[in-house]
Amino acid sequence: MNLMVLAAETENPLFPPIPELVIGLIAFVIVFGFLSKKLLPNINKVLDERREAIEGGIEKAEAAQTEAQSVLEQYKAQLAEARHEAARLRQEALEQGTALKEELRAEGQRQREEIIAAGHAQIAADRKAASQALRQDVGKLATDLAGKLVGESLEDVARQSRTIDRFLSELEEKAEAAR
């Protein structure tokens, strides 16, 4: 019977009995109070620490990004400066090479002129020596030949020298007149 009385009292499942409602409400307040006093501050503390760590990480990341950007700008400036310096050095080397080439060319030209002048001087000296030797040989042959034709010796050196010089001077005058 007790079961029937109980069944009759709890017929409406939407409205629980008052003692159960009071006990449930007291248990809820106790659990809520415990959670709000003990657990909620710890949870808030952990959440605040996480938020601060995240914000600090974001600030650190922004600072690192700013620093990286400034370092990148410095590197770009240094690279541009290095390129400018390399271009300047290339230009200097080109100018020095051109100047050196011109200097070597001028030195070669000067040496060539000296060699040509020395060659001309040597040729003139050789021509003069050959002319002297030829003059002596021609004079000797002419006196020998004249001596054989005349039949007497023409050994007088002074007379021989004058005759040879006169003969060769006449030949040279004829040769110059023919030119």
PDB file of C-alpha atoms in Angstrom, residues 12-146:
ATOM      1  CA  ASN A  12       2.581  14.544 -11.743  1.00  0.00           C
ATOM      2  CA  PRO A  13       6.157  14.164 -12.835  1.00  0.00           C
ATOM      3  CA  LEU A  14       6.513  17.870 -13.653  1.00  0.00           C
ATOM      4  CA  PHE A  15       6.123  18.966 -10.058  1.00  0.00           C
ATOM      5  CA  PRO A  16       8.509  17.178  -7.739  1.00  0.00           C
ATOM      6  CA  PRO A  17       7.697  16.929  -4.062  1.00  0.00           C
ATOM      7  CA  ILE A  18       8.685  19.956  -1.979  1.00  0.00           C
ATOM      8  CA  PRO A  19      11.188  18.179   0.335  1.00  0.00           C
ATOM      9  CA  GLU A  20      13.115  16.901  -2.662  1.00  0.00           C
ATOM     10  CA  LEU A  21      13.016  20.327  -4.169  1.00  0.00           C
ATOM     11  CA  VAL A  22      14.386  21.919  -0.980  1.00  0.00           C
ATOM     12  CA  ILE A  23      17.107  19.263  -0.577  1.00  0.00           C
ATOM     13  CA  GLY A  24      18.116  19.668  -4.261  1.00  0.00           C
ATOM     14  CA  LEU A  25      18.181  23.449  -3.892  1.00  0.00           C
ATOM     15  CA  ILE A  26      20.358  23.245  -0.747  1.00  0.00           C
ATOM     16  CA  ALA A  27      22.723  20.783  -2.457  1.00  0.00           C
ATOM     17  CA  PHE A  28      22.905  23.060  -5.492  1.00  0.00           C
ATOM     18  CA  VAL A  29      23.744  26.119  -3.328  1.00  0.00           C
ATOM     19  CA  ILE A  30      26.425  24.126  -1.448  1.00  0.00           C
ATOM     20  CA  VAL A  31      27.997  22.859  -4.669  1.00  0.00           C
ATOM     21  CA  PHE A  32      27.730  26.285  -6.298  1.00  0.00           C
ATOM     22  CA  GLY A  33      29.270  27.977  -3.254  1.00  0.00           C
ATOM     23  CA  PHE A  34      32.115  25.442  -3.165  1.00  0.00           C
ATOM     24  CA  LEU A  35      32.741  25.894  -6.863  1.00  0.00           C
ATOM     25  CA  SER A  36      32.607  29.715  -6.660  1.00  0.00           C
ATOM     26  CA  LYS A  37      34.898  29.885  -3.597  1.00  0.00           C
ATOM     27  CA  LYS A  38      37.474  27.221  -4.407  1.00  0.00           C
ATOM     28  CA  LEU A  39      37.370  26.176  -8.015  1.00  0.00           C
ATOM     29  CA  LEU A  40      36.313  29.370  -9.835  1.00  0.00           C
ATOM     30  CA  PRO A  41      39.257  31.523  -8.595  1.00  0.00           C
ATOM     31  CA  ASN A  42      41.708  28.821  -9.675  1.00  0.00           C
ATOM     32  CA  ILE A  43      40.059  28.584 -13.072  1.00  0.00           C
ATOM     33  CA  ASN A  44      40.077  32.390 -13.438  1.00  0.00           C
ATOM     34  CA  LYS A  45      43.718  32.494 -12.342  1.00  0.00           C
ATOM     35  CA  VAL A  46      44.695  29.890 -14.943  1.00  0.00           C
ATOM     36  CA  LEU A  47      42.673  31.700 -17.623  1.00  0.00           C
ATOM     37  CA  ASP A  48      44.326  35.050 -16.703  1.00  0.00           C
ATOM     38  CA  GLU A  49      47.776  33.455 -16.890  1.00  0.00           C
ATOM     39  CA  ARG A  50      46.956  31.977 -20.282  1.00  0.00           C
ATOM     40  CA  ARG A  51      45.606  35.307 -21.536  1.00  0.00           C
ATOM     41  CA  GLU A  52      48.740  37.111 -20.297  1.00  0.00           C
ATOM     42  CA  ALA A  53      50.986  34.460 -21.862  1.00  0.00           C
ATOM     43  CA  ILE A  54      49.147  34.735 -25.159  1.00  0.00           C
ATOM     44  CA  GLU A  55      49.222  38.547 -25.103  1.00  0.00           C
ATOM     45  CA  GLY A  56      52.914  38.483 -24.109  1.00  0.00           C
ATOM     46  CA  GLY A  57      53.606  36.011 -26.901  1.00  0.00           C
ATOM     47  CA  ILE A  58      51.805  38.243 -29.372  1.00  0.00           C
ATOM     48  CA  GLU A  59      53.757  41.278 -28.141  1.00  0.00           C
ATOM     49  CA  LYS A  60      57.006  39.320 -28.340  1.00  0.00           C
ATOM     50  CA  ALA A  61      56.103  38.144 -31.837  1.00  0.00           C
ATOM     51  CA  GLU A  62      55.306  41.721 -32.901  1.00  0.00           C
ATOM     52  CA  ALA A  63      58.587  42.942 -31.377  1.00  0.00           C
ATOM     53  CA  ALA A  64      60.485  40.149 -33.100  1.00  0.00           C
ATOM     54  CA  GLN A  65      58.755  40.955 -36.372  1.00  0.00           C
ATOM     55  CA  THR A  66      59.619  44.648 -35.992  1.00  0.00           C
ATOM     56  CA  GLU A  67      63.213  43.772 -35.167  1.00  0.00           C
ATOM     57  CA  ALA A  68      63.390  41.355 -38.105  1.00  0.00           C
ATOM     58  CA  GLN A  69      62.022  44.067 -40.387  1.00  0.00           C
ATOM     59  CA  SER A  70      64.644  46.554 -39.190  1.00  0.00           C
ATOM     60  CA  VAL A  71      67.412  43.948 -39.615  1.00  0.00           C
ATOM     61  CA  LEU A  72      66.093  43.210 -43.111  1.00  0.00           C
ATOM     62  CA  GLU A  73      66.209  46.912 -43.952  1.00  0.00           C
ATOM     63  CA  GLN A  74      69.769  47.104 -42.614  1.00  0.00           C
ATOM     64  CA  TYR A  75      70.785  44.108 -44.703  1.00  0.00           C
ATOM     65  CA  LYS A  76      69.158  45.616 -47.767  1.00  0.00           C
ATOM     66  CA  ALA A  77      71.017  48.883 -47.151  1.00  0.00           C
ATOM     67  CA  GLN A  78      74.295  47.019 -46.641  1.00  0.00           C
ATOM     68  CA  LEU A  79      73.679  44.982 -49.792  1.00  0.00           C
ATOM     69  CA  ALA A  80      72.959  48.118 -51.793  1.00  0.00           C
ATOM     70  CA  GLU A  81      76.093  49.721 -50.380  1.00  0.00           C
ATOM     71  CA  ALA A  82      78.143  46.603 -51.202  1.00  0.00           C
ATOM     72  CA  ARG A  83      76.779  46.601 -54.754  1.00  0.00           C
ATOM     73  CA  HIS A  84      77.613  50.282 -55.104  1.00  0.00           C
ATOM     74  CA  GLU A  85      81.119  49.663 -53.761  1.00  0.00           C
ATOM     75  CA  ALA A  86      81.581  46.698 -56.133  1.00  0.00           C
ATOM     76  CA  ALA A  87      80.472  48.838 -59.088  1.00  0.00           C
ATOM     77  CA  ARG A  88      82.882  51.573 -58.018  1.00  0.00           C
ATOM     78  CA  LEU A  89      85.732  49.059 -57.691  1.00  0.00           C
ATOM     79  CA  ARG A  90      84.924  47.581 -61.109  1.00  0.00           C
ATOM     80  CA  GLN A  91      84.952  51.089 -62.603  1.00  0.00           C
ATOM     81  CA  GLU A  92      88.267  51.888 -60.922  1.00  0.00           C
ATOM     82  CA  ALA A  93      89.772  48.616 -62.141  1.00  0.00           C
ATOM     83  CA  LEU A  94      88.516  49.337 -65.657  1.00  0.00           C
ATOM     84  CA  GLU A  95      89.988  52.842 -65.568  1.00  0.00           C
ATOM     85  CA  GLN A  96      93.280  51.548 -64.171  1.00  0.00           C
ATOM     86  CA  GLY A  97      93.365  48.820 -66.810  1.00  0.00           C
ATOM     87  CA  THR A  98      92.705  51.334 -69.559  1.00  0.00           C
ATOM     88  CA  ALA A  99      95.382  53.669 -68.206  1.00  0.00           C
ATOM     89  CA  LEU A 100      97.842  50.796 -67.878  1.00  0.00           C
ATOM     90  CA  LYS A 101      97.055  49.641 -71.405  1.00  0.00           C
ATOM     91  CA  GLU A 102      97.611  53.146 -72.754  1.00  0.00           C
ATOM     92  CA  GLU A 103     100.821  53.462 -70.767  1.00  0.00           C
ATOM     93  CA  LEU A 104     102.082  50.124 -72.083  1.00  0.00           C
ATOM     94  CA  ARG A 105     101.072  51.086 -75.607  1.00  0.00           C
ATOM     95  CA  ALA A 106     102.947  54.386 -75.319  1.00  0.00           C
ATOM     96  CA  GLU A 107     105.980  52.593 -73.864  1.00  0.00           C
ATOM     97  CA  GLY A 108     105.869  50.075 -76.714  1.00  0.00           C
ATOM     98  CA  GLN A 109     105.575  52.888 -79.237  1.00  0.00           C
ATOM     99  CA  ARG A 110     108.543  54.679 -77.645  1.00  0.00           C
ATOM    100  CA  GLN A 111     110.632  51.494 -77.658  1.00  0.00           C
ATOM    101  CA  ARG A 112     109.658  50.843 -81.265  1.00  0.00           C
ATOM    102  CA  GLU A 113     110.727  54.358 -82.225  1.00  0.00           C
ATOM    103  CA  GLU A 114     114.016  53.859 -80.369  1.00  0.00           C
ATOM    104  CA  ILE A 115     114.602  50.529 -82.130  1.00  0.00           C
ATOM    105  CA  ILE A 116     113.770  52.071 -85.511  1.00  0.00           C
ATOM    106  CA  ALA A 117     116.053  55.045 -84.839  1.00  0.00           C
ATOM    107  CA  ALA A 118     118.837  52.731 -83.685  1.00  0.00           C
ATOM    108  CA  GLY A 119     118.286  50.596 -86.811  1.00  0.00           C
ATOM    109  CA  HIS A 120     118.472  53.640 -89.058  1.00  0.00           C
ATOM    110  CA  ALA A 121     121.625  54.801 -87.281  1.00  0.00           C
ATOM    111  CA  GLN A 122     123.121  51.316 -87.623  1.00  0.00           C
ATOM    112  CA  ILE A 123     122.183  51.191 -91.305  1.00  0.00           C
ATOM    113  CA  ALA A 124     123.730  54.638 -91.862  1.00  0.00           C
ATOM    114  CA  ALA A 125     126.883  53.574 -90.032  1.00  0.00           C
ATOM    115  CA  ASP A 126     127.011  50.313 -91.981  1.00  0.00           C
ATOM    116  CA  ARG A 127     126.419  52.194 -95.249  1.00  0.00           C
ATOM    117  CA  LYS A 128     129.165  54.644 -94.407  1.00  0.00           C
ATOM    118  CA  ALA A 129     131.555  51.812 -93.449  1.00  0.00           C
ATOM    119  CA  ALA A 130     130.623  49.896 -96.610  1.00  0.00           C
ATOM    120  CA  SER A 131     131.077  53.060 -98.669  1.00  0.00           C
ATOM    121  CA  GLN A 132     134.516  53.596 -97.133  1.00  0.00           C
ATOM    122  CA  ALA A 133     135.482  49.976 -97.687  1.00  0.00           C
ATOM    123  CA  LEU A 134     134.121  50.094-101.236  1.00  0.00           C
ATOM    124  CA  ARG A 135     135.925  53.352-101.915  1.00  0.00           C
ATOM    125  CA  GLN A 136     139.184  51.840-100.784  1.00  0.00           C
ATOM    126  CA  ASP A 137     138.627  48.658-102.736  1.00  0.00           C
ATOM    127  CA  VAL A 138     137.519  50.498-105.879  1.00  0.00           C
ATOM    128  CA  GLY A 139     140.456  52.885-105.535  1.00  0.00           C
ATOM    129  CA  LYS A 140     142.911  50.010-105.136  1.00  0.00           C
ATOM    130  CA  LEU A 141     141.435  48.169-108.096  1.00  0.00           C
ATOM    131  CA  ALA A 142     141.399  51.372-110.199  1.00  0.00           C
ATOM    132  CA  THR A 143     145.041  52.143-109.417  1.00  0.00           C
ATOM    133  CA  ASP A 144     146.062  48.582-110.111  1.00  0.00           C
ATOM    134  CA  LEU A 145     144.157  48.638-113.378  1.00  0.00           C
ATOM    135  CA  ALA A 146     145.510  52.087-114.341  1.00  0.00           C
TER     136      ALA A 146
END
